[in-house]
PDB file of C-alpha atoms in Angstrom:
ATOM      1  CA  UNK A 782      -7.061  -8.157  -5.263  1.00 48.00           C
ATOM      2  CA  UNK A 783      -7.490  -4.299  -4.959  1.00 56.00           C
ATOM      3  CA  UNK A 784     -11.028  -3.804  -5.631  1.00 53.00           C
ATOM      4  CA  UNK A 785     -12.989  -4.235  -2.404  1.00 48.00           C
ATOM      5  CA  UNK A 786     -16.259  -4.485  -4.120  1.00 45.00           C
ATOM      6  CA  UNK A 787     -15.175  -7.303  -7.107  1.00 44.00           C
ATOM      7  CA  UNK A 788     -12.283  -9.047  -5.392  1.00 44.00           C
ATOM      8  CA  UNK A 789     -10.489 -10.658  -8.282  1.00 45.00           C
ATOM      9  CA  UNK A 790      -6.903 -12.608  -8.836  1.00 49.00           C
ATOM     10  CA  UNK A 791      -4.106 -10.899  -9.003  1.00 62.00           C
ATOM     11  CA  UNK A 792      -1.049 -12.436 -10.376  1.00 61.00           C
ATOM     12  CA  UNK A 793       2.153 -12.506  -8.180  1.00 60.00           C
ATOM     13  CA  UNK A 794       4.025 -11.394 -10.897  1.00 63.00           C
ATOM     14  CA  UNK A 795       7.814 -11.486 -10.279  1.00 70.00           C
ATOM     15  CA  UNK A 796       8.934 -12.918  -6.753  1.00 70.00           C
ATOM     16  CA  UNK A 797      12.423 -11.238  -6.525  1.00 72.00           C
ATOM     17  CA  UNK A 798      15.051 -12.928  -4.352  1.00 77.00           C
ATOM     18  CA  UNK A 799      15.688 -10.340  -1.467  1.00 83.00           C
ATOM     19  CA  UNK A 800      17.068 -10.877   1.762  1.00 85.00           C
ATOM     20  CA  UNK A 801      16.434  -7.125   3.062  1.00 91.00           C
ATOM     21  CA  UNK A 802      18.086  -4.764   5.130  1.00 94.00           C
ATOM     22  CA  UNK A 803      15.776  -4.714   8.269  1.00 97.00           C
ATOM     23  CA  UNK A 804      14.828  -7.288  10.942  1.00 97.00           C
ATOM     24  CA  UNK A 805      11.512  -8.517  12.316  1.00 98.00           C
ATOM     25  CA  UNK A 806      10.288  -7.142  15.790  1.00 98.00           C
ATOM     26  CA  UNK A 807       7.028  -7.878  17.927  1.00 98.00           C
ATOM     27  CA  UNK A 808       4.368  -4.957  17.849  1.00 98.00           C
ATOM     28  CA  UNK A 809       2.051  -6.016  20.585  1.00 98.00           C
ATOM     29  CA  UNK A 810       0.065  -8.985  18.993  1.00 97.00           C
ATOM     30  CA  UNK A 811       1.463  -8.679  15.822  1.00 97.00           C
ATOM     31  CA  UNK A 812       4.985  -9.108  14.002  1.00 98.00           C
ATOM     32  CA  UNK A 813       6.400  -6.375  11.492  1.00 98.00           C
ATOM     33  CA  UNK A 814       9.635  -6.106   9.322  1.00 98.00           C
ATOM     34  CA  UNK A 815      11.315  -3.073  10.605  1.00 98.00           C
ATOM     35  CA  UNK A 816      14.094  -0.942   8.794  1.00 98.00           C
ATOM     36  CA  UNK A 817      15.418   2.193  10.294  1.00 95.00           C
ATOM     37  CA  UNK A 818      16.417   5.142   8.242  1.00 92.00           C
ATOM     38  CA  UNK A 819      20.191   5.914   7.846  1.00 85.00           C
ATOM     39  CA  UNK A 820      19.230   9.326   8.770  1.00 87.00           C
ATOM     40  CA  UNK A 821      17.143   9.978  12.231  1.00 81.00           C
ATOM     41  CA  UNK A 822      14.927  12.628  10.988  1.00 87.00           C
ATOM     42  CA  UNK A 823      11.874  11.601  13.248  1.00 96.00           C
ATOM     43  CA  UNK A 824      10.093  10.455  10.283  1.00 98.00           C
ATOM     44  CA  UNK A 825       8.433   7.092   9.383  1.00 98.00           C
ATOM     45  CA  UNK A 826       6.263   5.419   6.756  1.00 98.00           C
ATOM     46  CA  UNK A 827       4.061   2.403   7.374  1.00 98.00           C
ATOM     47  CA  UNK A 828       4.393  -0.043   4.505  1.00 98.00           C
ATOM     48  CA  UNK A 829       1.172  -2.337   4.033  1.00 98.00           C
ATOM     49  CA  UNK A 830       1.401  -5.652   2.129  1.00 98.00           C
ATOM     50  CA  UNK A 831      -0.761  -6.844  -0.741  1.00 97.00           C
ATOM     51  CA  UNK A 832      -2.351 -10.573  -0.084  1.00 96.00           C
ATOM     52  CA  UNK A 833       0.601 -12.165  -0.600  1.00 96.00           C
ATOM     53  CA  UNK A 834       1.497 -11.177   3.027  1.00 97.00           C
ATOM     54  CA  UNK A 835       4.143  -9.018   5.018  1.00 98.00           C
ATOM     55  CA  UNK A 836       6.767 -11.167   4.141  1.00 96.00           C
ATOM     56  CA  UNK A 837       6.844 -11.026   0.398  1.00 94.00           C
ATOM     57  CA  UNK A 838      10.380  -9.854  -0.181  1.00 93.00           C
ATOM     58  CA  UNK A 839       9.153  -7.480  -3.137  1.00 93.00           C
ATOM     59  CA  UNK A 840       7.191  -5.392  -0.532  1.00 96.00           C
ATOM     60  CA  UNK A 841      10.351  -5.469   1.932  1.00 96.00           C
ATOM     61  CA  UNK A 842      12.299  -4.270  -0.977  1.00 94.00           C
ATOM     62  CA  UNK A 843       9.972  -1.508  -1.571  1.00 96.00           C
ATOM     63  CA  UNK A 844      10.042  -0.491   2.279  1.00 97.00           C
ATOM     64  CA  UNK A 845      13.844  -0.653   2.562  1.00 96.00           C
ATOM     65  CA  UNK A 846      14.212   1.595  -0.540  1.00 96.00           C
ATOM     66  CA  UNK A 847      12.031   4.170   1.259  1.00 97.00           C
ATOM     67  CA  UNK A 848      14.148   3.552   4.290  1.00 97.00           C
ATOM     68  CA  UNK A 849      17.040   4.545   2.133  1.00 95.00           C
ATOM     69  CA  UNK A 850      15.366   7.895   1.372  1.00 96.00           C
ATOM     70  CA  UNK A 851      15.540   9.140   4.883  1.00 96.00           C
ATOM     71  CA  UNK A 852      12.253   7.266   6.700  1.00 97.00           C
ATOM     72  CA  UNK A 853      12.123   4.520   9.319  1.00 98.00           C
ATOM     73  CA  UNK A 854       9.682   2.129   7.474  1.00 98.00           C
ATOM     74  CA  UNK A 855       7.783  -0.974   9.221  1.00 98.00           C
ATOM     75  CA  UNK A 856       5.831  -3.732   7.388  1.00 98.00           C
ATOM     76  CA  UNK A 857       3.282  -5.112   9.717  1.00 98.00           C
ATOM     77  CA  UNK A 858       1.585  -8.441   9.747  1.00 98.00           C
ATOM     78  CA  UNK A 859      -2.059  -7.117   9.245  1.00 98.00           C
ATOM     79  CA  UNK A 860      -2.979 -10.367   8.725  1.00 98.00           C
ATOM     80  CA  UNK A 861      -2.222 -10.970  12.389  1.00 98.00           C
ATOM     81  CA  UNK A 862      -0.938 -14.353  12.125  1.00 97.00           C
ATOM     82  CA  UNK A 863      -3.404 -15.839   9.332  1.00 98.00           C
ATOM     83  CA  UNK A 864      -1.871 -17.510   6.046  1.00 97.00           C
ATOM     84  CA  UNK A 865      -1.198 -14.800   3.464  1.00 97.00           C
ATOM     85  CA  UNK A 866      -2.752 -15.983  -0.075  1.00 96.00           C
ATOM     86  CA  UNK A 867      -0.993 -18.789  -1.510  1.00 94.00           C
ATOM     87  CA  UNK A 868      -0.150 -17.990  -5.461  1.00 88.00           C
ATOM     88  CA  UNK A 869      -1.179 -21.501  -6.614  1.00 90.00           C
ATOM     89  CA  UNK A 870      -4.376 -21.643  -4.721  1.00 91.00           C
ATOM     90  CA  UNK A 871      -7.708 -22.351  -5.612  1.00 93.00           C
ATOM     91  CA  UNK A 872      -9.128 -18.718  -6.814  1.00 91.00           C
ATOM     92  CA  UNK A 873     -12.736 -19.722  -6.324  1.00 94.00           C
ATOM     93  CA  UNK A 874     -12.167 -19.847  -2.579  1.00 95.00           C
ATOM     94  CA  UNK A 875     -10.415 -16.618  -2.576  1.00 94.00           C
ATOM     95  CA  UNK A 876     -13.899 -14.474  -1.561  1.00 92.00           C
ATOM     96  CA  UNK A 877     -14.107 -16.812   1.550  1.00 95.00           C
ATOM     97  CA  UNK A 878     -10.419 -16.425   2.215  1.00 96.00           C
ATOM     98  CA  UNK A 879     -10.706 -12.661   1.810  1.00 94.00           C
ATOM     99  CA  UNK A 880     -13.661 -12.039   4.468  1.00 94.00           C
ATOM    100  CA  UNK A 881     -11.522 -12.663   7.295  1.00 96.00           C
ATOM    101  CA  UNK A 882      -8.775 -10.314   6.108  1.00 97.00           C
ATOM    102  CA  UNK A 883     -10.700  -6.847   5.955  1.00 96.00           C
ATOM    103  CA  UNK A 884      -8.352  -3.973   4.819  1.00 97.00           C
ATOM    104  CA  UNK A 885     -11.119  -1.782   6.156  1.00 96.00           C
ATOM    105  CA  UNK A 886     -10.637  -3.345   9.561  1.00 97.00           C
ATOM    106  CA  UNK A 887      -6.877  -2.745  10.674  1.00 98.00           C
ATOM    107  CA  UNK A 888      -7.609  -0.021  13.110  1.00 98.00           C
ATOM    108  CA  UNK A 889      -6.708  -2.518  16.379  1.00 98.00           C
ATOM    109  CA  UNK A 890      -3.385  -2.980  14.212  1.00 98.00           C
ATOM    110  CA  UNK A 891      -2.451   0.233  12.944  1.00 98.00           C
ATOM    111  CA  UNK A 892      -2.931   1.962  16.301  1.00 98.00           C
ATOM    112  CA  UNK A 893      -0.507  -0.547  18.044  1.00 98.00           C
ATOM    113  CA  UNK A 894       1.924   0.105  14.948  1.00 98.00           C
ATOM    114  CA  UNK A 895       1.419   4.255  15.592  1.00 98.00           C
ATOM    115  CA  UNK A 896       2.226   3.812  18.688  1.00 98.00           C
ATOM    116  CA  UNK A 897       5.709   1.189  18.486  1.00 98.00           C
ATOM    117  CA  UNK A 898       6.863   4.592  15.757  1.00 98.00           C
ATOM    118  CA  UNK A 899       6.154   6.823  18.450  1.00 97.00           C
ATOM    119  CA  UNK A 900       7.417   5.683  21.148  1.00 97.00           C
ATOM    120  CA  UNK A 901      10.187   3.078  20.238  1.00 96.00           C
ATOM    121  CA  UNK A 902      11.358   5.118  16.750  1.00 96.00           C
ATOM    122  CA  UNK A 903      10.891   8.675  17.849  1.00 96.00           C
ATOM    123  CA  UNK A 904       8.534   8.984  14.798  1.00 97.00           C
ATOM    124  CA  UNK A 905       6.876  12.612  14.722  1.00 97.00           C
ATOM    125  CA  UNK A 906       5.877  12.519  11.268  1.00 98.00           C
ATOM    126  CA  UNK A 907       4.024   9.286   9.756  1.00 98.00           C
ATOM    127  CA  UNK A 908       2.965   8.599   6.205  1.00 98.00           C
ATOM    128  CA  UNK A 909       1.579   5.252   4.843  1.00 98.00           C
ATOM    129  CA  UNK A 910       2.188   3.339   1.652  1.00 98.00           C
ATOM    130  CA  UNK A 911       0.169   0.217   0.312  1.00 98.00           C
ATOM    131  CA  UNK A 912      -0.043  -2.108  -2.464  1.00 97.00           C
ATOM    132  CA  UNK A 913      -3.220  -3.598  -3.738  1.00 95.00           C
ATOM    133  CA  UNK A 914      -4.946  -5.250  -0.796  1.00 97.00           C
ATOM    134  CA  UNK A 915      -2.548  -2.228   1.055  1.00 98.00           C
ATOM    135  CA  UNK A 916      -3.802   0.330  -1.240  1.00 97.00           C
ATOM    136  CA  UNK A 917      -7.629  -0.472  -0.219  1.00 97.00           C
ATOM    137  CA  UNK A 918      -6.121   0.013   3.330  1.00 98.00           C
ATOM    138  CA  UNK A 919      -4.297   3.197   2.752  1.00 98.00           C
ATOM    139  CA  UNK A 920      -7.433   4.690   1.314  1.00 97.00           C
ATOM    140  CA  UNK A 921      -9.164   3.593   4.394  1.00 97.00           C
ATOM    141  CA  UNK A 922      -6.708   5.121   6.530  1.00 98.00           C
ATOM    142  CA  UNK A 923      -6.402   8.334   4.965  1.00 98.00           C
ATOM    143  CA  UNK A 924     -10.223   8.788   5.733  1.00 96.00           C
ATOM    144  CA  UNK A 925      -9.646   8.151   9.403  1.00 96.00           C
ATOM    145  CA  UNK A 926      -6.193   9.347  10.860  1.00 98.00           C
ATOM    146  CA  UNK A 927      -5.858  13.008  10.693  1.00 97.00           C
ATOM    147  CA  UNK A 928      -2.107  12.460  11.796  1.00 97.00           C
ATOM    148  CA  UNK A 929      -1.003  10.788   8.980  1.00 98.00           C
ATOM    149  CA  UNK A 930       0.635  13.346   6.744  1.00 98.00           C
ATOM    150  CA  UNK A 931       0.217  11.535   3.692  1.00 98.00           C
ATOM    151  CA  UNK A 932      -0.784   8.638   1.810  1.00 98.00           C
ATOM    152  CA  UNK A 933       0.284   6.426  -1.282  1.00 98.00           C
ATOM    153  CA  UNK A 934      -2.139   3.905  -2.503  1.00 98.00           C
ATOM    154  CA  UNK A 935      -0.863   1.811  -5.304  1.00 98.00           C
ATOM    155  CA  UNK A 936      -3.663  -0.011  -7.249  1.00 96.00           C
ATOM    156  CA  UNK A 937      -5.756  -0.030  -4.224  1.00 94.00           C
ATOM    157  CA  UNK A 938      -9.585   1.192  -4.190  1.00 90.00           C
ATOM    158  CA  UNK A 939     -12.502   1.251  -1.939  1.00 89.00           C
ATOM    159  CA  UNK A 940     -15.778   0.985  -4.040  1.00 80.00           C
ATOM    160  CA  UNK A 941     -19.553   1.143  -3.571  1.00 70.00           C
ATOM    161  CA  UNK A 942     -19.335   3.187  -0.468  1.00 78.00           C
ATOM    162  CA  UNK A 943     -20.514   6.897  -0.338  1.00 78.00           C
ATOM    163  CA  UNK A 944     -17.849   7.974   2.892  1.00 81.00           C
ATOM    164  CA  UNK A 945     -14.419   7.349   1.102  1.00 91.00           C
ATOM    165  CA  UNK A 946     -14.005  10.538  -0.566  1.00 94.00           C
ATOM    166  CA  UNK A 947     -13.277  13.077   2.305  1.00 94.00           C
ATOM    167  CA  UNK A 948      -9.759  12.407   2.755  1.00 97.00           C
ATOM    168  CA  UNK A 949      -7.950  14.043   5.890  1.00 97.00           C
ATOM    169  CA  UNK A 950      -4.586  14.288   4.176  1.00 97.00           C
ATOM    170  CA  UNK A 951      -2.677  14.357   0.895  1.00 98.00           C
ATOM    171  CA  UNK A 952      -2.865  11.504  -0.673  1.00 98.00           C
ATOM    172  CA  UNK A 953      -1.616  10.182  -4.142  1.00 98.00           C
ATOM    173  CA  UNK A 954      -3.369   7.156  -6.030  1.00 98.00           C
ATOM    174  CA  UNK A 955      -1.606   5.245  -8.286  1.00 98.00           C
ATOM    175  CA  UNK A 956      -3.386   2.997 -11.153  1.00 98.00           C
ATOM    176  CA  UNK A 957      -2.179   0.930 -14.103  1.00 96.00           C
ATOM    177  CA  UNK A 958      -4.059   1.361 -17.607  1.00 96.00           C
ATOM    178  CA  UNK A 959      -4.381  -2.292 -18.268  1.00 94.00           C
ATOM    179  CA  UNK A 960      -5.615  -3.292 -14.735  1.00 94.00           C
ATOM    180  CA  UNK A 961      -7.864  -6.534 -15.059  1.00 90.00           C
ATOM    181  CA  UNK A 962      -8.510  -5.741 -11.193  1.00 90.00           C
ATOM    182  CA  UNK A 963      -9.471  -2.100 -11.530  1.00 94.00           C
ATOM    183  CA  UNK A 964     -11.034  -1.035 -14.609  1.00 93.00           C
ATOM    184  CA  UNK A 965     -10.287   2.480 -15.543  1.00 95.00           C
ATOM    185  CA  UNK A 966     -14.167   3.437 -15.013  1.00 94.00           C
ATOM    186  CA  UNK A 967     -13.579   2.782 -11.383  1.00 94.00           C
ATOM    187  CA  UNK A 968     -10.787   5.467 -11.528  1.00 96.00           C
ATOM    188  CA  UNK A 969     -12.536   7.909 -13.563  1.00 95.00           C
ATOM    189  CA  UNK A 970     -15.396   7.731 -10.834  1.00 93.00           C
ATOM    190  CA  UNK A 971     -12.961   8.179  -8.156  1.00 95.00           C
ATOM    191  CA  UNK A 972     -11.407  11.402  -9.968  1.00 95.00           C
ATOM    192  CA  UNK A 973     -15.059  12.865 -10.249  1.00 94.00           C
ATOM    193  CA  UNK A 974     -15.860  12.080  -6.398  1.00 93.00           C
ATOM    194  CA  UNK A 975     -12.701  13.265  -4.948  1.00 95.00           C
ATOM    195  CA  UNK A 976     -13.209  16.685  -7.357  1.00 95.00           C
ATOM    196  CA  UNK A 977     -16.605  17.077  -5.524  1.00 94.00           C
ATOM    197  CA  UNK A 978     -15.782  16.299  -2.080  1.00 93.00           C
ATOM    198  CA  UNK A 979     -11.772  16.292  -1.296  1.00 95.00           C
ATOM    199  CA  UNK A 980     -10.543  19.297   0.348  1.00 96.00           C
ATOM    200  CA  UNK A 981      -7.112  18.122   0.558  1.00 98.00           C
ATOM    201  CA  UNK A 982      -4.500  17.719  -1.989  1.00 98.00           C
ATOM    202  CA  UNK A 983      -4.533  14.604  -3.890  1.00 98.00           C
ATOM    203  CA  UNK A 984      -3.217  13.325  -7.259  1.00 98.00           C
ATOM    204  CA  UNK A 985      -4.303  10.449  -9.452  1.00 98.00           C
ATOM    205  CA  UNK A 986      -1.695   9.258 -11.841  1.00 98.00           C
ATOM    206  CA  UNK A 987      -2.697   6.111 -14.111  1.00 98.00           C
ATOM    207  CA  UNK A 988       0.426   4.653 -16.123  1.00 97.00           C
ATOM    208  CA  UNK A 989      -0.238   3.738 -19.462  1.00 95.00           C
ATOM    209  CA  UNK A 990       0.443  -0.090 -20.822  1.00 93.00           C
ATOM    210  CA  UNK A 991       0.832  -1.058 -17.222  1.00 94.00           C
ATOM    211  CA  UNK A 992      -0.692  -4.184 -15.611  1.00 91.00           C
ATOM    212  CA  UNK A 993      -1.728  -5.040 -11.586  1.00 92.00           C
ATOM    213  CA  UNK A 994       1.557  -5.148  -9.681  1.00 92.00           C
ATOM    214  CA  UNK A 995       3.601  -3.271 -11.659  1.00 92.00           C
ATOM    215  CA  UNK A 996       5.584  -0.987  -9.208  1.00 94.00           C
ATOM    216  CA  UNK A 997       6.369  -3.501  -6.485  1.00 91.00           C
ATOM    217  CA  UNK A 998       6.489  -7.079  -8.121  1.00 77.00           C
ATOM    218  CA  UNK A 999       8.289  -6.621 -11.466  1.00 70.00           C
ATOM    219  CA  UNK A1000      11.837  -6.751 -11.815  1.00 69.00           C
ATOM    220  CA  UNK A1001      13.142  -3.564 -13.448  1.00 62.00           C
ATOM    221  CA  UNK A1002      14.984  -5.311 -15.963  1.00 59.00           C
ATOM    222  CA  UNK A1003      12.122  -7.590 -16.911  1.00 67.00           C
ATOM    223  CA  UNK A1004      11.088  -5.125 -20.027  1.00 79.00           C
ATOM    224  CA  UNK A1005      12.955  -2.172 -21.661  1.00 83.00           C
ATOM    225  CA  UNK A1006       9.576  -0.380 -22.222  1.00 87.00           C
ATOM    226  CA  UNK A1007       8.181  -1.309 -18.573  1.00 89.00           C
ATOM    227  CA  UNK A1008      11.154  -0.222 -16.854  1.00 88.00           C
ATOM    228  CA  UNK A1009      10.507   4.049 -17.053  1.00 91.00           C
ATOM    229  CA  UNK A1010       7.170   3.374 -15.970  1.00 94.00           C
ATOM    230  CA  UNK A1011       8.259   1.701 -12.986  1.00 93.00           C
ATOM    231  CA  UNK A1012      10.648   3.862 -12.286  1.00 93.00           C
ATOM    232  CA  UNK A1013       8.589   6.923 -12.567  1.00 96.00           C
ATOM    233  CA  UNK A1014       5.993   5.355 -10.327  1.00 97.00           C
ATOM    234  CA  UNK A1015       8.602   4.469  -7.487  1.00 96.00           C
ATOM    235  CA  UNK A1016       9.804   8.168  -8.050  1.00 97.00           C
ATOM    236  CA  UNK A1017       6.491   9.568  -7.409  1.00 98.00           C
ATOM    237  CA  UNK A1018       5.880   7.604  -4.267  1.00 98.00           C
ATOM    238  CA  UNK A1019       9.180   9.317  -2.829  1.00 98.00           C
ATOM    239  CA  UNK A1020       8.300  12.363  -4.217  1.00 98.00           C
ATOM    240  CA  UNK A1021       4.897  12.476  -2.477  1.00 98.00           C
ATOM    241  CA  UNK A1022       6.594  11.224   0.769  1.00 98.00           C
ATOM    242  CA  UNK A1023       8.909  13.760   0.660  1.00 98.00           C
ATOM    243  CA  UNK A1024       6.727  16.709   0.124  1.00 98.00           C
ATOM    244  CA  UNK A1025       4.298  16.024   2.793  1.00 98.00           C
ATOM    245  CA  UNK A1026       5.555  13.891   5.486  1.00 98.00           C
TER     246      UNK A1026
END
């Protein structure tokens, strides 16, 4: 689910077994998974979940990977206690389920997370990374929060809205060529519109042969052909954060 206008099922892919390096904390009215950086550099990254929720081990794995590169990371529960999507659920009920989980209506929670990072973690420079549903959220936040130094939206896109191209700060969009959720025409339109309207740095990368969820939901060893693309996308994500945060 990463196309706001045409919500579509996404497969959970490989749910990895992973315990995590961080711990859970309470941030005002929501829970979150927090991993402190081994180096205290005053930098933090908010990692935003996909439809499978803030407790998905794969998302926590990505947060810990980012933390290992010098950032305090936090994965908040942006569903605010509501159940994540069940992979065995009836997809015909998905649009109804989604109505109470709008990726563009998270500002109250995001404000609480920003306050927590600044006051409790002494974060001075903050970026944001999101996957699928969280990719839509990143696109939204990068239009609204000039204090975010950088954003990485991984297979998430806001569509059918005219006010979504004036990004406030550098944003990287990562897409998959064979994404059943986001057709390449949407990526082309985003590319064209950003060219016309965007006044900050941005980059759009489409990875050939890959499918929705490849960056955070595939095992690195699942296919020798896929591994270089997964590695490159993760490297690009980190390089973008390192350059701008």
